[in-house]
Tab-separated table of C-alpha atoms in Angstrom:
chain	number	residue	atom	x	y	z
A	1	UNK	CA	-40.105	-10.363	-33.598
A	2	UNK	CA	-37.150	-8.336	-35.305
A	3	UNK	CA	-35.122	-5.471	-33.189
A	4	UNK	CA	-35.940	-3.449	-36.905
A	5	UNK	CA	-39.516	-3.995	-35.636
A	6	UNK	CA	-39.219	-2.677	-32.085
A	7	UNK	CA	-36.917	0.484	-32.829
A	8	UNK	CA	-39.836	1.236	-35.960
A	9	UNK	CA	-42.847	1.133	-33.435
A	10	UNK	CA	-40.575	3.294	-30.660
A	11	UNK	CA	-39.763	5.521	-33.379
A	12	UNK	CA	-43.222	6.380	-33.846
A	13	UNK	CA	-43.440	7.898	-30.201
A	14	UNK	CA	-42.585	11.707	-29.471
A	15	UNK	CA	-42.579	12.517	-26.184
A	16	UNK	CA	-41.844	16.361	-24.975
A	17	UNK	CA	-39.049	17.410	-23.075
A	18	UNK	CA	-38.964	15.948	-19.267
A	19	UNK	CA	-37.215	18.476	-18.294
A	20	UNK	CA	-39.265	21.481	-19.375
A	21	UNK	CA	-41.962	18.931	-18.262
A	22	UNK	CA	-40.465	18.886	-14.516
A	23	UNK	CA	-39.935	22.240	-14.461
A	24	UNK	CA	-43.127	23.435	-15.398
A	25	UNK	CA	-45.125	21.740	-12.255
A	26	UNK	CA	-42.188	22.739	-10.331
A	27	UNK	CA	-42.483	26.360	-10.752
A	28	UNK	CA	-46.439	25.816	-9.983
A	29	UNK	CA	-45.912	24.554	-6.664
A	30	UNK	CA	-43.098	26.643	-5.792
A	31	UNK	CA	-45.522	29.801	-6.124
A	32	UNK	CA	-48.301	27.404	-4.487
A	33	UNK	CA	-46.060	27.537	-1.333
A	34	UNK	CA	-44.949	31.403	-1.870
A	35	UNK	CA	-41.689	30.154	-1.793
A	36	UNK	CA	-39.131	33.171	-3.283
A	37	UNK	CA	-37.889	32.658	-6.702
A	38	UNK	CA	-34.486	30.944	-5.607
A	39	UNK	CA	-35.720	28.131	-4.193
A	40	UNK	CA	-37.018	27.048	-7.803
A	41	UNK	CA	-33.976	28.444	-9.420
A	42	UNK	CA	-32.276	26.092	-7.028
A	43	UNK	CA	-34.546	22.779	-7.718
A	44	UNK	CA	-34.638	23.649	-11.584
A	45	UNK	CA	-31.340	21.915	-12.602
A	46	UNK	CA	-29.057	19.276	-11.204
A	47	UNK	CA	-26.028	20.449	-8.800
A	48	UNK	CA	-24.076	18.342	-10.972
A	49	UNK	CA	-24.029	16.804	-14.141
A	50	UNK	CA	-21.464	14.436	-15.998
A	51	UNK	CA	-21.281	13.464	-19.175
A	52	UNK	CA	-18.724	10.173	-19.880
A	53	UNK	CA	-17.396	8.385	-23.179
A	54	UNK	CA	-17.271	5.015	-22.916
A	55	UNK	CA	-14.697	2.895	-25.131
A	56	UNK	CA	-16.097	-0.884	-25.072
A	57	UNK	CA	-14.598	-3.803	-27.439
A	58	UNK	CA	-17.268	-5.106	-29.221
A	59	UNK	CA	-17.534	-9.024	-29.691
A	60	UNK	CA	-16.341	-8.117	-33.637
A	61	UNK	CA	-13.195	-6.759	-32.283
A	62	UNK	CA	-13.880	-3.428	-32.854
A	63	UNK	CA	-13.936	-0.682	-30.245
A	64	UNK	CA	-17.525	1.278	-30.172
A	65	UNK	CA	-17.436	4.574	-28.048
A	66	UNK	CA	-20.644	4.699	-26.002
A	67	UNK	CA	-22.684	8.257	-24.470
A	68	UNK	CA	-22.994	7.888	-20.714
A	69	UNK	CA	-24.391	10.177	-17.846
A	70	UNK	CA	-25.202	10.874	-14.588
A	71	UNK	CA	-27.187	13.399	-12.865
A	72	UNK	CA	-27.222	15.070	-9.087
A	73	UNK	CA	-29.782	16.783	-8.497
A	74	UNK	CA	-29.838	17.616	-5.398
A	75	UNK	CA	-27.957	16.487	-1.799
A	76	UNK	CA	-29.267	18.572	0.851
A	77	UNK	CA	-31.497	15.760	2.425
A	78	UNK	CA	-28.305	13.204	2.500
A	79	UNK	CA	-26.094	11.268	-0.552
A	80	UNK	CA	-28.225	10.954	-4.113
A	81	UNK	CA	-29.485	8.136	-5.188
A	82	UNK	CA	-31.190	6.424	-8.583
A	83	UNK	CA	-31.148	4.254	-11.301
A	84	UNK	CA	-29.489	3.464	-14.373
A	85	UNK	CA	-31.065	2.883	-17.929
A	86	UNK	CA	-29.753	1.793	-20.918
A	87	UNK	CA	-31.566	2.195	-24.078
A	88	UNK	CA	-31.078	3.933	-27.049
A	89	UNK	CA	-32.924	7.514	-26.842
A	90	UNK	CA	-31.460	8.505	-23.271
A	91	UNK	CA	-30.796	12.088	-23.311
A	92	UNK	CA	-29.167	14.598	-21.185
A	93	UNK	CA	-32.809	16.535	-20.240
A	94	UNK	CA	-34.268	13.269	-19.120
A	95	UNK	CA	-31.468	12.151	-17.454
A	96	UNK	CA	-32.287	15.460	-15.961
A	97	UNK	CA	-35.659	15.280	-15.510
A	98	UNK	CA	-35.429	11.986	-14.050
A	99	UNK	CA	-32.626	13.230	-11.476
A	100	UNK	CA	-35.352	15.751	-10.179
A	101	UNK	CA	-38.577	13.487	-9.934
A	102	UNK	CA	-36.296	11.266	-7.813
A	103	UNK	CA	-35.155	14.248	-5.683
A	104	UNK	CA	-39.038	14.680	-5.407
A	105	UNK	CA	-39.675	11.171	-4.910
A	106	UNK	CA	-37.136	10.664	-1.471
A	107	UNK	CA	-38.704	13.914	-0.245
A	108	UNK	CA	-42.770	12.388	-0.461
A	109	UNK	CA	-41.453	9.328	1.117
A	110	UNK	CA	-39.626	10.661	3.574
A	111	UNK	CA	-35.884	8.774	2.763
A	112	UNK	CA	-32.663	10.442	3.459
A	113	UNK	CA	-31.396	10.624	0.203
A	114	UNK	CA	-31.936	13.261	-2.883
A	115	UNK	CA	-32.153	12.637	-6.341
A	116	UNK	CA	-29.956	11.353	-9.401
A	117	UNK	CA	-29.869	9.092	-12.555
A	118	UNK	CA	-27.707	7.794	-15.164
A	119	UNK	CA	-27.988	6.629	-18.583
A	120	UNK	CA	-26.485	5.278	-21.386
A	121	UNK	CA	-27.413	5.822	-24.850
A	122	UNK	CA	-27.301	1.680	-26.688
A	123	UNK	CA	-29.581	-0.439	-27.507
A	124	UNK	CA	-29.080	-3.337	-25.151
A	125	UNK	CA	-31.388	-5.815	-27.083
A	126	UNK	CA	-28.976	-6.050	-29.550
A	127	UNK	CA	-25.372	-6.876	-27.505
A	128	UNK	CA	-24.298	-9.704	-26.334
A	129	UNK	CA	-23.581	-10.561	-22.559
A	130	UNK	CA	-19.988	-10.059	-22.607
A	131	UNK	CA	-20.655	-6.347	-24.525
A	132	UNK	CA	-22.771	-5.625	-21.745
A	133	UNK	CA	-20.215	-6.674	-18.828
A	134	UNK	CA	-17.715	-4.498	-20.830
A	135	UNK	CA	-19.959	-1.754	-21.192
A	136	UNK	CA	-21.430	-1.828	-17.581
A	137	UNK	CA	-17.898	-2.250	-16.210
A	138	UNK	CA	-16.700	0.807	-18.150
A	139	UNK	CA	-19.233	3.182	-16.672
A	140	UNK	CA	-18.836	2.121	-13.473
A	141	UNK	CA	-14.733	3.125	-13.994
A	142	UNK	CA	-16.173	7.050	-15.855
A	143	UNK	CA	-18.128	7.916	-12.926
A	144	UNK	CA	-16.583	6.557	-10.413
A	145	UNK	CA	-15.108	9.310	-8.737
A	146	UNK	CA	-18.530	10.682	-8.128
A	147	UNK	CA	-20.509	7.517	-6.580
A	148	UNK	CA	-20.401	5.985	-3.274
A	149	UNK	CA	-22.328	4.363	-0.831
A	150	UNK	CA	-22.256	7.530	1.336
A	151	UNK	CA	-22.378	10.120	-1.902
A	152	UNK	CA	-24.666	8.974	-4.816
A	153	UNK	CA	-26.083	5.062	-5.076
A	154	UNK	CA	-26.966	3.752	-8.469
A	155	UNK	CA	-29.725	1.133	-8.563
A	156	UNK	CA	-31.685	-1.031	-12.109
A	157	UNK	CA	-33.876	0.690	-14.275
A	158	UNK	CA	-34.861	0.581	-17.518
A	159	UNK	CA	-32.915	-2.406	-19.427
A	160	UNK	CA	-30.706	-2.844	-16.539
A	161	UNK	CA	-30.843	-5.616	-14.302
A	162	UNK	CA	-29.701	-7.300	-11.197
A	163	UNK	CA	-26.672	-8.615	-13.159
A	164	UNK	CA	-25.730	-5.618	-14.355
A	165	UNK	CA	-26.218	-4.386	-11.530
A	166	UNK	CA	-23.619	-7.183	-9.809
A	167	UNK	CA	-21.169	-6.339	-12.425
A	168	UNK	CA	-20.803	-2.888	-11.844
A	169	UNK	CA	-20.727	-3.867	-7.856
A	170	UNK	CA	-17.485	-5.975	-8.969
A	171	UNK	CA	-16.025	-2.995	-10.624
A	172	UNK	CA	-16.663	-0.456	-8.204
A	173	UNK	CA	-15.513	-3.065	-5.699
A	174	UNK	CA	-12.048	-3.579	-7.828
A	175	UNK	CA	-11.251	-0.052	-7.889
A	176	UNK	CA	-11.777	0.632	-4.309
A	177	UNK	CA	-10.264	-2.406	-3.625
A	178	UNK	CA	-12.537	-3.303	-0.808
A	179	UNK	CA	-16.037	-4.718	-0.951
A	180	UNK	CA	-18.856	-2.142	-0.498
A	181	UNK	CA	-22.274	-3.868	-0.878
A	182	UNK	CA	-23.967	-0.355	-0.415
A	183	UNK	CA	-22.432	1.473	-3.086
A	184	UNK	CA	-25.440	-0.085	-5.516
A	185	UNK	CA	-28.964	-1.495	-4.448
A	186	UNK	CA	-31.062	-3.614	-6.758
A	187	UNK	CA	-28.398	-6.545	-6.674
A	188	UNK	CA	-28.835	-10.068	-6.710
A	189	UNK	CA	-29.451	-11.730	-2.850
A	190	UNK	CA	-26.201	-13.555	-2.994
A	191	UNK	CA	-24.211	-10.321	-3.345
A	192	UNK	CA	-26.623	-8.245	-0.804
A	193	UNK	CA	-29.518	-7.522	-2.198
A	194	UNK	CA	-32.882	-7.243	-0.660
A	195	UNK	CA	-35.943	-9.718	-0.301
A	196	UNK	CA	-38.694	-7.876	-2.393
A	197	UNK	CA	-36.738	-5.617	-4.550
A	198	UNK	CA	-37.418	-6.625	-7.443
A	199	UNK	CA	-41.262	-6.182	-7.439
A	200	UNK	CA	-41.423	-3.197	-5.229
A	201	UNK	CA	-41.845	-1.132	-7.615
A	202	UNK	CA	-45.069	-2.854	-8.608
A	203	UNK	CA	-46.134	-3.416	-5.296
A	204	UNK	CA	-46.393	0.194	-4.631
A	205	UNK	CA	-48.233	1.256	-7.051
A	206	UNK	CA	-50.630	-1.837	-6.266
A	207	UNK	CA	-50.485	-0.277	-2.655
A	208	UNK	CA	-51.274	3.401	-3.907
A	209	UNK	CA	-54.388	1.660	-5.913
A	210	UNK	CA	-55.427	-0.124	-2.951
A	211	UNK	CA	-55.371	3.627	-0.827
A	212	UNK	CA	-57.341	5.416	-3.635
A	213	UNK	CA	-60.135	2.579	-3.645
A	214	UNK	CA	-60.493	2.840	0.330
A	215	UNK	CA	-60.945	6.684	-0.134
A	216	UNK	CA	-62.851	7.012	-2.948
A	217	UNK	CA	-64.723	3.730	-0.800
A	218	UNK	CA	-64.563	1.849	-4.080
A	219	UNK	CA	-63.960	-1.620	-4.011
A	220	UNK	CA	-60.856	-2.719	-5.772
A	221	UNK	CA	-61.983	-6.112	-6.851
A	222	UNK	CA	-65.243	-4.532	-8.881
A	223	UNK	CA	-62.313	-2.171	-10.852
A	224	UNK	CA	-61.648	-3.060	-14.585
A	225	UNK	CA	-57.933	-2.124	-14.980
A	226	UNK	CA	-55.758	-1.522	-18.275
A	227	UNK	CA	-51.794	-1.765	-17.610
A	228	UNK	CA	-50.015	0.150	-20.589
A	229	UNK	CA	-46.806	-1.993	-20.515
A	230	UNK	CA	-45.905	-5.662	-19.613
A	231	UNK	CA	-42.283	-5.454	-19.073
A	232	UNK	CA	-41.293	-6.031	-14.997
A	233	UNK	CA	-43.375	-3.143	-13.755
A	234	UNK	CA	-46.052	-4.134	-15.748
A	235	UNK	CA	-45.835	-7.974	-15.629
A	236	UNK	CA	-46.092	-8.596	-11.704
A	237	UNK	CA	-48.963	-5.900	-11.878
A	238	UNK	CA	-51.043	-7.157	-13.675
A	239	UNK	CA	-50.362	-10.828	-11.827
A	240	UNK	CA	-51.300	-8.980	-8.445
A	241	UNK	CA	-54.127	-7.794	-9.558
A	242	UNK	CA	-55.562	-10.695	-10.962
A	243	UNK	CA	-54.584	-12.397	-7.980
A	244	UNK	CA	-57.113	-9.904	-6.273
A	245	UNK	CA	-59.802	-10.859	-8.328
A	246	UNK	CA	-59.668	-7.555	-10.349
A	247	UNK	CA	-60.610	-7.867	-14.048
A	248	UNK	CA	-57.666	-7.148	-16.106
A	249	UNK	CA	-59.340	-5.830	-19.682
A	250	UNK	CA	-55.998	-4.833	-21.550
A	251	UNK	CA	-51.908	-4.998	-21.726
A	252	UNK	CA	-49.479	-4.065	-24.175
A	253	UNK	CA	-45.832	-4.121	-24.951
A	254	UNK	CA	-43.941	-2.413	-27.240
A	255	UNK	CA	-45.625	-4.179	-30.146
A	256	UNK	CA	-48.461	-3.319	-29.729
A	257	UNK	CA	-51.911	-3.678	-27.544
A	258	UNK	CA	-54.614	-6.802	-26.883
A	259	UNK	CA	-57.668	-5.723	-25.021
A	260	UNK	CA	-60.867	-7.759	-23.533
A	261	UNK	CA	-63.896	-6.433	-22.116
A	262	UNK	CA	-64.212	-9.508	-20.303
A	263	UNK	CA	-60.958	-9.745	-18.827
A	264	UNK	CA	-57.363	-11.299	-19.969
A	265	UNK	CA	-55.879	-14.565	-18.773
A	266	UNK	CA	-53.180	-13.116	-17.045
A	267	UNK	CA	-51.265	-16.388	-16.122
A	268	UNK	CA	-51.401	-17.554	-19.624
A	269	UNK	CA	-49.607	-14.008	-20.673
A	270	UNK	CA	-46.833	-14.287	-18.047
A	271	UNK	CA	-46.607	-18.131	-19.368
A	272	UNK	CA	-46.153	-17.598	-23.080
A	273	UNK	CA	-44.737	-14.121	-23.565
A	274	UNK	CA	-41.475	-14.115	-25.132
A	275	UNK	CA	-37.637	-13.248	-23.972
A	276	UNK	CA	-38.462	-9.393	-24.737
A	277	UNK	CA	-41.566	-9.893	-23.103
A	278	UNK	CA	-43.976	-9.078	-25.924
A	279	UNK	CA	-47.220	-10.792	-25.181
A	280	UNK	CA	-49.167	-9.208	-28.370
A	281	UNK	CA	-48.033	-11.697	-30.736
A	282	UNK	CA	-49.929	-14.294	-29.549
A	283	UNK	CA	-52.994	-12.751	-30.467
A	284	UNK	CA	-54.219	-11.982	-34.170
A	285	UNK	CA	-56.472	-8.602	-33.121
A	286	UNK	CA	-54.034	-6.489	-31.645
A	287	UNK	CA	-54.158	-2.872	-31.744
A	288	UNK	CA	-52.169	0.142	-31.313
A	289	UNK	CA	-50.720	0.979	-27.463
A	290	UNK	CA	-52.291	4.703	-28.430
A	291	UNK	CA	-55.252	2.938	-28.998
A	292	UNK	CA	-55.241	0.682	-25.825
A	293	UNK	CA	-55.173	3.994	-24.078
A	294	UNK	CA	-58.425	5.063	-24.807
A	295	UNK	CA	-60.450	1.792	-24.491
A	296	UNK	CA	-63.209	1.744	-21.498
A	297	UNK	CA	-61.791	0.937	-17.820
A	298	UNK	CA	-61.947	2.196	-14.761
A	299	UNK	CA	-58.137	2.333	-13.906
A	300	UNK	CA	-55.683	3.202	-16.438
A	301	UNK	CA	-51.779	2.491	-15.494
A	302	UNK	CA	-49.515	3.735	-17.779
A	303	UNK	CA	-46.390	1.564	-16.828
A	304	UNK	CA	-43.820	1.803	-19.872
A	305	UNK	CA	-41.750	5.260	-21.399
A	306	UNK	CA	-42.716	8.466	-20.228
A	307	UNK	CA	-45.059	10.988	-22.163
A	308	UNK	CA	-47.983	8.834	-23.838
A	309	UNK	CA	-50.421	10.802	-22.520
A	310	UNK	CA	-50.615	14.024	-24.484
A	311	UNK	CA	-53.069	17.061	-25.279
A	312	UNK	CA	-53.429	15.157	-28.194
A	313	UNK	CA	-54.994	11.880	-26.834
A	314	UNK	CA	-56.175	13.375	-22.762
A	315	UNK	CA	-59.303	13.852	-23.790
A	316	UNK	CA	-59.976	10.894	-25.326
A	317	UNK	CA	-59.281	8.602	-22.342
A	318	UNK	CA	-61.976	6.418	-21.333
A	319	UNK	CA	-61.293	5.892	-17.470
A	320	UNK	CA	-61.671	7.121	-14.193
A	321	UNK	CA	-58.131	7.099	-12.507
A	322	UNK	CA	-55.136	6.802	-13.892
A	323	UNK	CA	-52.134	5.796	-12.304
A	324	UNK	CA	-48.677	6.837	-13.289
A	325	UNK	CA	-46.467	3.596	-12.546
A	326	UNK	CA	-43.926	4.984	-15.019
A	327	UNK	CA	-41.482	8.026	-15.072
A	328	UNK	CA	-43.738	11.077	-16.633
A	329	UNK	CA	-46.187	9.154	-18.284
A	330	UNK	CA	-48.505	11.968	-18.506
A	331	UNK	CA	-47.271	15.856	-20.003
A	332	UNK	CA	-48.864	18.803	-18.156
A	333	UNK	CA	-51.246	19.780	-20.829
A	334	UNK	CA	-53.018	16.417	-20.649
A	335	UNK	CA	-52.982	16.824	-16.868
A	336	UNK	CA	-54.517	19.796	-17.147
A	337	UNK	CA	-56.941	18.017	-19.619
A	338	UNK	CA	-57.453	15.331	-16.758
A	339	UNK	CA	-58.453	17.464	-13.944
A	340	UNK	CA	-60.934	19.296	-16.272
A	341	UNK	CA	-62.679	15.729	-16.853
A	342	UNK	CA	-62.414	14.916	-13.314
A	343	UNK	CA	-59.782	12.033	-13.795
A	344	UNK	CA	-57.756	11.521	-10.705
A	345	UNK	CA	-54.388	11.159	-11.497
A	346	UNK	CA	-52.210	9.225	-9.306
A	347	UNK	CA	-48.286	10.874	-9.800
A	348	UNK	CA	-45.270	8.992	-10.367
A	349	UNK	CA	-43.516	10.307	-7.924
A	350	UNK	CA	-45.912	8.631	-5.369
A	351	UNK	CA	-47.521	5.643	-6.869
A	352	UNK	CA	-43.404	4.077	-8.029
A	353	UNK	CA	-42.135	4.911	-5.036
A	354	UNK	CA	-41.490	1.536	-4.105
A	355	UNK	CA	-38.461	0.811	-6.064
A	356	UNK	CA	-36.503	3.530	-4.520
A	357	UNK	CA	-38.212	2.996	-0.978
A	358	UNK	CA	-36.315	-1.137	-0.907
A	359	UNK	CA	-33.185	0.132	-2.421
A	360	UNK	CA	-33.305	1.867	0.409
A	361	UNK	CA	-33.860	-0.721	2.960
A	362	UNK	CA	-31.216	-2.660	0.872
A	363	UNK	CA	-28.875	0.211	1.492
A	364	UNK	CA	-29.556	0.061	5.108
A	365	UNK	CA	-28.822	-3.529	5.260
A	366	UNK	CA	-25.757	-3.571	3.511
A	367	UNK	CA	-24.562	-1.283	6.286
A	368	UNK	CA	-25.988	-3.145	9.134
A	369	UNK	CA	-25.413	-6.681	7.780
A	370	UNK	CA	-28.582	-7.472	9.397
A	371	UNK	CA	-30.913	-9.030	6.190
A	372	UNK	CA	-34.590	-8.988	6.442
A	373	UNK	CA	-37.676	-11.092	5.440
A	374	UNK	CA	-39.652	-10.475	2.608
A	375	UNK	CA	-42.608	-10.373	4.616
A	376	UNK	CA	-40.935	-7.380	6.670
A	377	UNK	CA	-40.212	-5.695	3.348
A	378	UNK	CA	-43.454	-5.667	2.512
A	379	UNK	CA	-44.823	-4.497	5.594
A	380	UNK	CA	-42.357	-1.760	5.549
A	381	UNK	CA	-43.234	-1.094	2.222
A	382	UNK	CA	-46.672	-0.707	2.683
A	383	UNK	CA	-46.286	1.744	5.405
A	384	UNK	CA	-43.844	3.766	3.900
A	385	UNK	CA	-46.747	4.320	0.827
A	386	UNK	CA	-49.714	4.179	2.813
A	387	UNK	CA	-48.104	7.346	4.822
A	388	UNK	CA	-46.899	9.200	1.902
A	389	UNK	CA	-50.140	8.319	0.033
A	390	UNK	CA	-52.036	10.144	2.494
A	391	UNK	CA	-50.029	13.525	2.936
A	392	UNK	CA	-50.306	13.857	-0.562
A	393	UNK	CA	-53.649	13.281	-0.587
A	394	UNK	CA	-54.684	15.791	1.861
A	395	UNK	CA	-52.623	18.412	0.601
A	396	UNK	CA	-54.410	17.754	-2.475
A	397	UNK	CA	-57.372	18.977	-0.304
A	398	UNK	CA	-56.169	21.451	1.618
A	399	UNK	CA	-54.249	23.190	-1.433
A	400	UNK	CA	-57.191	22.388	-3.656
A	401	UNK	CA	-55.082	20.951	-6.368
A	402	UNK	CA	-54.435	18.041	-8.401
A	403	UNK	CA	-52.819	14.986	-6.378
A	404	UNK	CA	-49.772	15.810	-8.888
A	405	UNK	CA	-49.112	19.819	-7.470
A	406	UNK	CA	-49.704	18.224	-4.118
A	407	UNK	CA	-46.731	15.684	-4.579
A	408	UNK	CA	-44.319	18.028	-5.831
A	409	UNK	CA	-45.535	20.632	-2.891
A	410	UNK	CA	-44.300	17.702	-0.688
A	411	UNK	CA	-41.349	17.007	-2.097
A	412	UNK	CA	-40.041	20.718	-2.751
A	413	UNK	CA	-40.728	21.646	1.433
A	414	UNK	CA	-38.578	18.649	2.776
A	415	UNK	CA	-35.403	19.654	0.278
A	416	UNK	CA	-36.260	23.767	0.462
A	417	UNK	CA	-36.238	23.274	4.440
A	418	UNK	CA	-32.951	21.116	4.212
A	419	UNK	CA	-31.468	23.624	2.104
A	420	UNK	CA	-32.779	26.456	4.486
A	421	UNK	CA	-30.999	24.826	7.793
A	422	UNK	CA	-27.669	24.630	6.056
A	423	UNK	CA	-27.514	28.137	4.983
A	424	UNK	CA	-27.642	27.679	1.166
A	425	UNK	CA	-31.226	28.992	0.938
A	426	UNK	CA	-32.548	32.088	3.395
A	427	UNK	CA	-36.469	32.736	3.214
């Protein structure tokens, strides 16, 4: 498999703008909640945003000048906090966008923190380790007057990783010149990271499944389950699921799609997919990840790059649930589409709300030095989703809306009220 060949089938995707996106269902649920006009004007945008060039020495000796951000949205509930991507179509809106759903995200699961993200626009598949160091190093030193373990905490996301995420610890570390394991979450154990942290975010959304099946009283193990994506998200998943007994009918990766009525061997995919981990070419009849999307399930769990499911494709979606374990998987046309099928619709906001929920207890602690079990991870974990699972759930009911309005209503009251008692709202 060529990099030519991954950028050509990425290419291919258009995805609408997150932020007009996130607005959108923002403005809905503002008006839901008779809120005044000001408190959406105030939850629209980021209260900061800050856009870095970043000079890096390439291996060839040349210098290459890379695009950075890193968005605020919002820090009335406490210091921001979220992840860090690198890959090569990050833009400003989704940086955004992304900022915002996390804001969202900390207010549904009840954590003191509000919203941010960062980005960098490369293509990390293609650099070598020590570009990456340099590169990582060199946004940590752009932003740096901005983040802090008590005013914004970065954490891994997409093509970032514990190491990276150790490197820019070290640099951070360097230029305050004393060691702050809380300035960062997703790190390595070694350097204070967390038991569980790297699958949480895969856990949860196994978790949210788990609290749909009880209340729709359907049993998870007699579920047929597609899992659009097989990168870390994805990959642990799918294993959990199998590990459940539940039939696991189709995966993809950015290559493409393999699908089987009968059920996939998971082990054998997380065995013999390669170092980018495409598991497609392994099989001779593949097909397209558009065309994964529409095969027959009963869960559908879109778990790679936002906005695959469109106006275009909503209505030809052959499930019954679908659940959003990436960042805006879903536009609000096809949601819209959804509902009018009867498709429950898991958000994002709620059912990956474990990634940010450990970096959380990481954060807590690094400041404590007190370091728990996994098992008490988990546990917390579990709680922490199975409580925000149901308040969105049954403001779904009482507001008579999709479980998607009913997240954001959730989200918007904890940072309107917050905004309220310090005196920069008044309604």
């Amino acid at each position: 498999m060529s990099i030519e060949s991954i950028r050509s089938v990425q290419e291919d995707t258009v995805v609408d703008n997150p932020l007009e996106e996130f607005q959108a269902t923002l403005k809905e649920a503002v008006e839901i909640l008779h809120y005044p006009d000001e408190v959406f004007e105030f939850l629209k945008k980021p209260m900061r945003f800050l856009e870095v060039s970043i000079p890096v020495q390439m291996d060839n000796g040349k210098t290459k000048v890379f695009q950075g951000y890193r968005a605020q949205h919002n820090d009335a509930t406490g210091p921001t906090k979220g992840g860090i991507r690198f890959h090569p179509d990050v833009t400003p809106d989704e940086v955004k966008a992304l900022a915002g759903w996390m804001s969202l995200k900390c207010g549904i699961t009840d954590l003191p923190y509000g919203g941010a993200k960062g980005g960098i626009v490369c293509d990390p598949r293609t650099m070598s380790f020590g570009e990456l160091e340099r590169l990582s190093r060199g946004y940590v030193r752009a932003v740096s007057q901005i983040v802090g373990p008590t005013k914004d905490i970065p954490a891994p996301d997409m093509y970032t990783n514990s190491q990276i995420m150790a490197w820019m610890l070290d640099e951070y570390d360097h230029i305050r010149e004393f060691d702050s394991p809380g300035f960062i979450t997703g790190k390595p154990l070694v350097l204070g990271g967390s038991q569980g942290r790297e699958t949480a975010t895969s856990k949860g959304v196994l978790y949210s499944l788990q609290m749909l099946s009880e209340l729709k009283n359907i049993p998870i193990e007699k579920m047929s389950v597609i899992v659009q994506g097989f990168g870390n998200v994805g990959s642990y998943l799918a294993q959990y699921l199998y590990e459940l007994g539940v039939k696991v009918v189709g995966v993809s990766d950015v290559l493409g799609g393999i699908y089987d009525a009968d059920g996939l061997d998971i082990p054998y995919l997380l065995e013999n997919r390669d170092s980018f981990g495409v598991v497609s070419n392994l099989f001779t009849n593949t097909i397209s990840n558009q065309e994964l999307l529409e095969k027959e399930c009963d869960v559908l769990i879109p778990a790679a790059i936002g906005g695959v499911i469109t106006k275009k494709n909503a209505s030809r979606l052959n499930c019954k649930i679908v659940i959003e374990a990436a960042n805006g998987p879903t536009t609000k046309e096809a949601l819209t589409i959804l509902d009018e099928r009867d498709i429950v619709v898991v958000p994002d906001i709620l059912a990956n709300a474990g990634g940010v929920i450990v970096s959380y207890f990481e954060w807590c602690q690094n400041n404590q030095g007190f370091y728990w079990s996994e098992e008490l991870v988990d546990e917390r974990l579990k709680e922490k989703i199975t409580s925000s699972f149901l308040n969105v759930y049954h403001t779904s009911q009482n507001y008579g809306v999709s479980m998607k309005v009913a997240a954001y209503i959730e989200g918007i009251r904890k940072l309107a009220e917050a905004a309220r008692l310090r005196g920069w709202l008044r309604f």
